[in-house]
mmCIF file of N, CA, C and O in Angstrom:
data_model
loop_
_atom_site.group_PDB
_atom_site.id
_atom_site.type_symbol
_atom_site.label_atom_id
_atom_site.label_comp_id
_atom_site.label_asym_id
_atom_site.label_seq_id
_atom_site.Cartn_x
_atom_site.Cartn_y
_atom_site.Cartn_z
ATOM 1 N N MET A 17 116.228 17.072 82.423
ATOM 2 C CA MET A 17 116.562 18.103 83.088
ATOM 3 C C MET A 17 118.311 17.985 83.594
ATOM 4 O O MET A 17 118.682 17.170 84.160
ATOM 5 N N THR A 18 119.176 19.249 83.376
ATOM 6 C CA THR A 18 120.387 19.235 83.893
ATOM 7 C C THR A 18 120.650 19.995 84.897
ATOM 8 O O THR A 18 121.699 20.150 85.521
ATOM 9 N N GLU A 19 119.716 21.062 85.363
ATOM 10 C CA GLU A 19 119.919 21.962 86.428
ATOM 11 C C GLU A 19 119.775 21.137 87.539
ATOM 12 O O GLU A 19 118.787 20.245 87.767
ATOM 13 N N PRO A 20 120.452 21.166 88.554
ATOM 14 C CA PRO A 20 120.331 20.844 89.790
ATOM 15 C C PRO A 20 118.982 21.292 90.565
ATOM 16 O O PRO A 20 118.489 22.516 90.503
ATOM 17 N N LEU A 21 118.413 20.423 91.535
ATOM 18 C CA LEU A 21 117.108 20.875 92.195
ATOM 19 C C LEU A 21 117.478 20.929 93.639
ATOM 20 O O LEU A 21 117.958 19.873 94.064
ATOM 21 N N ILE A 22 117.121 21.909 94.154
ATOM 22 C CA ILE A 22 117.258 22.054 95.778
ATOM 23 C C ILE A 22 116.001 22.309 96.153
ATOM 24 O O ILE A 22 115.086 23.172 95.854
ATOM 25 N N ILE A 23 115.657 21.676 97.449
ATOM 26 C CA ILE A 23 114.516 21.857 98.073
ATOM 27 C C ILE A 23 114.812 22.046 99.661
ATOM 28 O O ILE A 23 115.494 21.308 100.201
ATOM 29 N N TYR A 24 114.394 23.337 100.151
ATOM 30 C CA TYR A 24 114.537 23.466 101.505
ATOM 31 C C TYR A 24 113.217 23.057 102.276
ATOM 32 O O TYR A 24 112.181 23.438 101.862
ATOM 33 N N THR A 25 113.363 22.167 103.215
ATOM 34 C CA THR A 25 112.062 21.648 104.083
ATOM 35 C C THR A 25 112.318 21.885 105.571
ATOM 36 O O THR A 25 113.260 22.148 105.990
ATOM 37 N N ILE A 26 111.080 21.386 106.220
ATOM 38 C CA ILE A 26 111.013 21.135 107.611
ATOM 39 C C ILE A 26 110.352 19.614 107.593
ATOM 40 O O ILE A 26 109.444 19.394 106.810
ATOM 41 N N PRO A 27 110.581 18.807 108.459
ATOM 42 C CA PRO A 27 110.033 17.337 108.579
ATOM 43 C C PRO A 27 108.499 17.389 108.645
ATOM 44 O O PRO A 27 107.848 16.500 108.191
ATOM 45 N N THR A 28 107.878 18.398 109.350
ATOM 46 C CA THR A 28 106.412 18.478 109.457
ATOM 47 C C THR A 28 105.531 18.992 108.528
ATOM 48 O O THR A 28 104.420 19.273 108.536
ATOM 49 N N CYS A 29 106.297 19.521 107.231
ATOM 50 C CA CYS A 29 105.648 20.169 106.393
ATOM 51 C C CYS A 29 104.978 19.376 105.326
ATOM 52 O O CYS A 29 105.645 18.476 104.639
ATOM 53 N N SER A 30 103.747 19.392 105.071
ATOM 54 C CA SER A 30 103.061 18.279 104.292
ATOM 55 C C SER A 30 103.293 18.672 102.884
ATOM 56 O O SER A 30 103.422 17.886 101.910
ATOM 57 N N ASP A 31 103.626 20.047 102.505
ATOM 58 C CA ASP A 31 103.763 20.342 101.105
ATOM 59 C C ASP A 31 105.068 19.747 100.652
ATOM 60 O O ASP A 31 105.435 19.257 99.623
ATOM 61 N N CYS A 32 106.055 20.113 101.742
ATOM 62 C CA CYS A 32 107.483 19.573 101.492
ATOM 63 C C CYS A 32 107.511 18.023 101.358
ATOM 64 O O CYS A 32 108.145 17.570 100.137
ATOM 65 N N ASN A 33 106.699 17.156 102.287
ATOM 66 C CA ASN A 33 106.582 15.793 101.734
ATOM 67 C C ASN A 33 106.101 15.306 100.518
ATOM 68 O O ASN A 33 106.653 14.593 99.814
ATOM 69 N N TYR A 34 105.020 16.119 100.121
ATOM 70 C CA TYR A 34 104.405 16.056 98.868
ATOM 71 C C TYR A 34 105.417 16.190 97.727
ATOM 72 O O TYR A 34 105.578 15.424 96.692
ATOM 73 N N ALA A 35 106.087 17.234 97.836
ATOM 74 C CA ALA A 35 106.960 17.653 96.755
ATOM 75 C C ALA A 35 108.082 16.683 96.667
ATOM 76 O O ALA A 35 108.527 16.137 95.622
ATOM 77 N N LYS A 36 108.552 16.159 97.796
ATOM 78 C CA LYS A 36 109.648 15.124 97.805
ATOM 79 C C LYS A 36 109.330 13.872 97.270
ATOM 80 O O LYS A 36 109.984 12.960 96.284
ATOM 81 N N ARG A 37 108.004 13.261 97.594
ATOM 82 C CA ARG A 37 107.446 12.251 96.953
ATOM 83 C C ARG A 37 107.269 12.244 95.440
ATOM 84 O O ARG A 37 107.415 11.368 94.732
ATOM 85 N N TYR A 38 106.741 13.380 94.932
ATOM 86 C CA TYR A 38 106.611 13.749 93.533
ATOM 87 C C TYR A 38 107.929 13.465 92.741
ATOM 88 O O TYR A 38 108.000 12.655 91.834
ATOM 89 N N PHE A 39 109.001 14.089 93.603
ATOM 90 C CA PHE A 39 110.423 14.118 92.787
ATOM 91 C C PHE A 39 110.791 12.665 92.617
ATOM 92 O O PHE A 39 111.325 12.143 91.824
ATOM 93 N N LYS A 40 110.549 11.872 93.875
ATOM 94 C CA LYS A 40 110.962 10.503 93.758
ATOM 95 C C LYS A 40 110.392 9.494 92.593
ATOM 96 O O LYS A 40 110.991 8.793 92.166
ATOM 97 N N GLU A 41 108.925 9.783 92.789
ATOM 98 C CA GLU A 41 108.037 8.957 91.849
ATOM 99 C C GLU A 41 108.519 9.266 90.494
ATOM 100 O O GLU A 41 108.470 8.404 89.717
ATOM 101 N N HIS A 42 108.859 10.674 90.078
ATOM 102 C CA HIS A 42 109.181 10.922 88.978
ATOM 103 C C HIS A 42 110.736 10.838 88.419
ATOM 104 O O HIS A 42 111.352 11.388 87.449
ATOM 105 N N GLN A 43 111.502 10.243 89.496
ATOM 106 C CA GLN A 43 112.906 9.893 89.470
ATOM 107 C C GLN A 43 113.949 11.393 88.945
ATOM 108 O O GLN A 43 114.652 11.297 88.082
ATOM 109 N N VAL A 44 113.310 12.444 89.779
ATOM 110 C CA VAL A 44 114.178 13.576 89.571
ATOM 111 C C VAL A 44 115.041 13.614 90.848
ATOM 112 O O VAL A 44 114.550 13.635 92.068
ATOM 113 N N PRO A 45 116.317 13.757 90.673
ATOM 114 C CA PRO A 45 117.318 13.949 91.694
ATOM 115 C C PRO A 45 116.917 15.307 92.334
ATOM 116 O O PRO A 45 116.972 16.276 91.778
ATOM 117 N N TYR A 46 117.284 15.402 93.812
ATOM 118 C CA TYR A 46 117.400 16.565 94.466
ATOM 119 C C TYR A 46 118.093 16.622 95.628
ATOM 120 O O TYR A 46 118.658 15.523 96.158
ATOM 121 N N THR A 47 118.690 17.828 95.977
ATOM 122 C CA THR A 47 119.229 18.097 97.331
ATOM 123 C C THR A 47 118.203 18.543 98.314
ATOM 124 O O THR A 47 117.802 19.563 98.022
ATOM 125 N N GLU A 48 118.075 17.963 99.379
ATOM 126 C CA GLU A 48 117.175 18.332 100.499
ATOM 127 C C GLU A 48 117.910 19.165 101.625
ATOM 128 O O GLU A 48 119.084 18.566 102.085
ATOM 129 N N TYR A 49 117.586 20.514 101.860
ATOM 130 C CA TYR A 49 118.247 20.993 103.131
ATOM 131 C C TYR A 49 117.102 21.199 104.074
ATOM 132 O O TYR A 49 115.956 22.114 103.971
ATOM 133 N N ASN A 50 117.423 20.597 105.181
ATOM 134 C CA ASN A 50 116.310 20.773 106.401
ATOM 135 C C ASN A 50 116.700 21.832 107.300
ATOM 136 O O ASN A 50 117.748 21.982 107.978
ATOM 137 N N CYS A 51 115.857 22.787 107.344
ATOM 138 C CA CYS A 51 115.805 24.050 107.860
ATOM 139 C C CYS A 51 115.727 24.027 109.406
ATOM 140 O O CYS A 51 116.231 24.866 110.209
ATOM 141 N N GLU A 52 115.132 22.826 109.947
ATOM 142 C CA GLU A 52 115.214 22.577 111.422
ATOM 143 C C GLU A 52 116.632 21.907 111.801
ATOM 144 O O GLU A 52 116.999 22.349 113.052
ATOM 145 N N GLU A 53 117.111 21.224 110.911
ATOM 146 C CA GLU A 53 118.610 20.565 111.239
ATOM 147 C C GLU A 53 119.602 21.665 111.380
ATOM 148 O O GLU A 53 120.610 21.648 112.079
ATOM 149 N N ASP A 54 119.588 22.569 110.600
ATOM 150 C CA ASP A 54 120.636 23.685 110.585
ATOM 151 C C ASP A 54 120.047 25.144 110.005
ATOM 152 O O ASP A 54 119.346 25.179 109.015
ATOM 153 N N ALA A 55 120.176 26.059 111.009
ATOM 154 C CA ALA A 55 119.665 27.266 110.770
ATOM 155 C C ALA A 55 120.179 27.965 109.562
ATOM 156 O O ALA A 55 119.576 28.901 109.190
ATOM 157 N N LYS A 56 121.419 27.508 108.993
ATOM 158 C CA LYS A 56 121.944 28.479 108.012
ATOM 159 C C LYS A 56 120.853 28.179 106.745
ATOM 160 O O LYS A 56 120.843 28.899 106.014
ATOM 161 N N TYR A 57 120.465 27.162 106.731
ATOM 162 C CA TYR A 57 119.263 26.763 105.639
ATOM 163 C C TYR A 57 118.179 27.798 105.656
ATOM 164 O O TYR A 57 117.754 27.990 104.601
ATOM 165 N N ALA A 58 117.548 27.897 106.872
ATOM 166 C CA ALA A 58 116.700 28.722 107.031
ATOM 167 C C ALA A 58 116.914 30.165 106.594
ATOM 168 O O ALA A 58 116.261 31.129 106.043
ATOM 169 N N GLU A 59 118.159 30.397 106.819
ATOM 170 C CA GLU A 59 118.925 31.875 106.588
ATOM 171 C C GLU A 59 118.924 31.968 105.139
ATOM 172 O O GLU A 59 118.831 33.096 104.545
ATOM 173 N N GLU A 60 119.364 30.751 104.321
ATOM 174 C CA GLU A 60 119.365 30.743 102.866
ATOM 175 C C GLU A 60 117.826 31.081 102.213
ATOM 176 O O GLU A 60 117.808 31.776 101.490
ATOM 177 N N VAL A 61 116.828 30.298 102.917
ATOM 178 C CA VAL A 61 115.704 30.596 102.367
ATOM 179 C C VAL A 61 115.153 32.351 102.522
ATOM 180 O O VAL A 61 114.661 32.591 101.607
ATOM 181 N N TRP A 62 115.601 32.705 103.700
ATOM 182 C CA TRP A 62 115.260 34.230 103.781
ATOM 183 C C TRP A 62 116.000 35.050 102.761
ATOM 184 O O TRP A 62 115.431 35.812 102.154
ATOM 185 N N ASN A 63 117.340 34.701 102.418
ATOM 186 C CA ASN A 63 117.945 35.372 101.588
ATOM 187 C C ASN A 63 117.520 35.183 99.984
ATOM 188 O O ASN A 63 117.501 36.190 99.252
ATOM 189 N N LEU A 64 116.910 34.050 99.787
ATOM 190 C CA LEU A 64 116.340 33.835 98.596
ATOM 191 C C LEU A 64 115.062 34.532 98.325
ATOM 192 O O LEU A 64 114.523 34.827 97.154
ATOM 193 N N THR A 65 114.326 34.473 99.403
ATOM 194 C CA THR A 65 112.753 34.831 99.273
ATOM 195 C C THR A 65 112.225 36.046 100.095
ATOM 196 O O THR A 65 111.280 36.645 99.803
ATOM 197 N N GLY A 66 113.070 36.249 100.972
ATOM 198 C CA GLY A 66 112.627 37.442 101.990
ATOM 199 C C GLY A 66 111.619 36.832 102.840
ATOM 200 O O GLY A 66 110.693 37.581 103.564
ATOM 201 N N LYS A 67 111.362 35.574 102.893
ATOM 202 C CA LYS A 67 110.388 35.011 103.573
ATOM 203 C C LYS A 67 111.011 33.688 104.359
ATOM 204 O O LYS A 67 112.126 33.143 104.084
ATOM 205 N N GLN A 68 110.272 33.199 105.191
ATOM 206 C CA GLN A 68 110.690 31.648 106.037
ATOM 207 C C GLN A 68 109.572 30.817 105.716
ATOM 208 O O GLN A 68 108.736 30.515 106.656
ATOM 209 N N ILE A 69 109.411 30.460 104.432
ATOM 210 C CA ILE A 69 108.477 29.669 103.956
ATOM 211 C C ILE A 69 109.118 28.367 103.055
ATOM 212 O O ILE A 69 109.957 28.435 102.493
ATOM 213 N N VAL A 70 108.438 27.071 103.863
ATOM 214 C CA VAL A 70 108.911 25.891 102.986
ATOM 215 C C VAL A 70 107.797 25.179 102.542
ATOM 216 O O VAL A 70 106.805 25.532 102.989
ATOM 217 N N PRO A 71 107.726 24.521 101.473
ATOM 218 C CA PRO A 71 109.038 24.362 100.789
ATOM 219 C C PRO A 71 109.404 25.448 100.037
ATOM 220 O O PRO A 71 108.676 26.175 99.280
ATOM 221 N N THR A 72 110.842 25.747 99.820
ATOM 222 C CA THR A 72 111.377 26.664 98.907
ATOM 223 C C THR A 72 112.117 25.715 97.819
ATOM 224 O O THR A 72 112.935 25.142 98.434
ATOM 225 N N ILE A 73 111.812 26.051 96.780
ATOM 226 C CA ILE A 73 112.481 24.920 95.740
ATOM 227 C C ILE A 73 113.382 25.881 94.607
ATOM 228 O O ILE A 73 112.638 26.900 94.285
ATOM 229 N N VAL A 74 114.487 25.327 94.491
ATOM 230 C CA VAL A 74 115.485 26.390 93.527
ATOM 231 C C VAL A 74 115.493 25.246 92.113
ATOM 232 O O VAL A 74 116.216 24.163 92.623
ATOM 233 N N ILE A 75 115.212 25.635 91.139
ATOM 234 C CA ILE A 75 115.968 24.942 89.951
ATOM 235 C C ILE A 75 116.485 25.666 88.961
ATOM 236 O O ILE A 75 115.803 26.763 88.365
ATOM 237 N N GLY A 76 117.662 25.463 88.944
ATOM 238 C CA GLY A 76 118.694 26.253 87.918
ATOM 239 C C GLY A 76 118.538 27.832 88.110
ATOM 240 O O GLY A 76 118.457 28.406 87.059
ATOM 241 N N GLY A 77 118.497 28.257 89.385
ATOM 242 C CA GLY A 77 118.319 29.692 89.659
ATOM 243 C C GLY A 77 116.879 30.244 89.739
ATOM 244 O O GLY A 77 116.769 31.317 90.157
ATOM 245 N N GLN A 78 115.944 29.357 89.326
ATOM 246 C CA GLN A 78 114.505 29.979 89.625
ATOM 247 C C GLN A 78 114.173 29.493 90.882
ATOM 248 O O GLN A 78 114.338 28.329 91.230
ATOM 249 N N VAL A 79 113.371 30.352 91.542
ATOM 250 C CA VAL A 79 113.080 29.953 92.998
ATOM 251 C C VAL A 79 111.563 29.977 93.149
ATOM 252 O O VAL A 79 110.947 30.896 92.591
ATOM 253 N N PHE A 80 111.253 29.085 93.662
ATOM 254 C CA PHE A 80 109.727 28.647 93.938
ATOM 255 C C PHE A 80 109.278 28.511 95.594
ATOM 256 O O PHE A 80 110.088 27.842 96.263
ATOM 257 N N VAL A 81 108.264 29.402 96.041
ATOM 258 C CA VAL A 81 107.995 29.265 97.270
ATOM 259 C C VAL A 81 106.691 28.469 97.339
ATOM 260 O O VAL A 81 105.706 28.833 96.604
ATOM 261 N N GLY A 82 106.785 27.180 97.637
ATOM 262 C CA GLY A 82 105.602 26.519 97.684
ATOM 263 C C GLY A 82 105.708 25.153 96.621
ATOM 264 O O GLY A 82 106.659 25.755 95.711
ATOM 265 N N PHE A 83 104.975 24.269 96.595
ATOM 266 C CA PHE A 83 105.031 23.193 95.544
ATOM 267 C C PHE A 83 103.802 23.309 94.752
ATOM 268 O O PHE A 83 103.765 23.286 93.446
ATOM 269 N N ALA A 84 102.557 22.834 95.299
ATOM 270 C CA ALA A 84 101.376 22.531 94.650
ATOM 271 C C ALA A 84 101.115 23.792 93.506
ATOM 272 O O ALA A 84 100.635 23.497 92.521
ATOM 273 N N GLU A 85 100.996 24.946 94.057
ATOM 274 C CA GLU A 85 100.690 26.076 93.294
ATOM 275 C C GLU A 85 101.757 26.271 92.134
ATOM 276 O O GLU A 85 101.505 27.099 91.240
ATOM 277 N N HIS A 86 102.730 25.793 92.144
ATOM 278 C CA HIS A 86 103.780 26.171 91.076
ATOM 279 C C HIS A 86 104.106 24.716 90.345
ATOM 280 O O HIS A 86 105.017 24.592 89.499
ATOM 281 N N LEU A 87 103.345 23.626 90.600
ATOM 282 C CA LEU A 87 103.509 22.222 90.000
ATOM 283 C C LEU A 87 103.652 22.291 88.439
ATOM 284 O O LEU A 87 104.544 21.671 87.834
ATOM 285 N N GLY A 88 102.734 23.083 87.636
ATOM 286 C CA GLY A 88 102.937 23.274 86.364
ATOM 287 C C GLY A 88 104.303 23.574 85.838
ATOM 288 O O GLY A 88 104.838 23.146 84.958
ATOM 289 N N GLU A 89 104.689 24.789 86.407
ATOM 290 C CA GLU A 89 105.978 25.429 85.941
ATOM 291 C C GLU A 89 107.150 24.434 86.326
ATOM 292 O O GLU A 89 108.157 24.187 85.558
ATOM 293 N N ILE A 90 107.113 23.811 87.634
ATOM 294 C CA ILE A 90 107.862 23.019 88.168
ATOM 295 C C ILE A 90 108.313 21.713 87.235
ATOM 296 O O ILE A 90 109.391 21.298 86.489
ATOM 297 N N ARG A 91 107.167 21.276 86.705
ATOM 298 C CA ARG A 91 106.983 20.038 85.713
ATOM 299 C C ARG A 91 107.803 20.458 84.562
ATOM 300 O O ARG A 91 108.441 19.541 83.825
ATOM 301 N N ARG A 92 107.411 21.688 83.846
ATOM 302 C CA ARG A 92 108.087 21.905 82.659
ATOM 303 C C ARG A 92 109.802 22.092 82.843
ATOM 304 O O ARG A 92 110.415 21.630 81.963
ATOM 305 N N LEU A 93 110.104 22.556 84.069
ATOM 306 C CA LEU A 93 111.342 22.670 84.163
ATOM 307 C C LEU A 93 112.104 21.474 84.299
ATOM 308 O O LEU A 93 113.390 21.094 83.970
ATOM 309 N N ILE A 94 111.519 20.369 84.965
ATOM 310 C CA ILE A 94 112.417 19.263 85.248
ATOM 311 C C ILE A 94 111.963 18.064 84.042
ATOM 312 O O ILE A 94 112.734 17.035 84.207
ATOM 313 N N GLU A 95 111.327 18.296 83.437
ATOM 314 C CA GLU A 95 111.102 17.404 82.168
ATOM 315 C C GLU A 95 112.201 17.337 81.161
ATOM 316 O O GLU A 95 112.819 18.357 80.873
#
């Protein structure tokens, strides 16, 4: 994978933690933006999706709201 991976999270989100653990286990580098630490990240999520849902994952311009339900597609993009 050559495209950067960005994940918008909050600390108490189990799906966020699952996604981060998956990326670490598969040695996929990512940049995490914590929406609780900085409101500008929550605004970015809103601008990307029209929703306030985490995890929001961006891979090379493709935006995914949620992780588990998009795992197959995400897996193809990061391999």
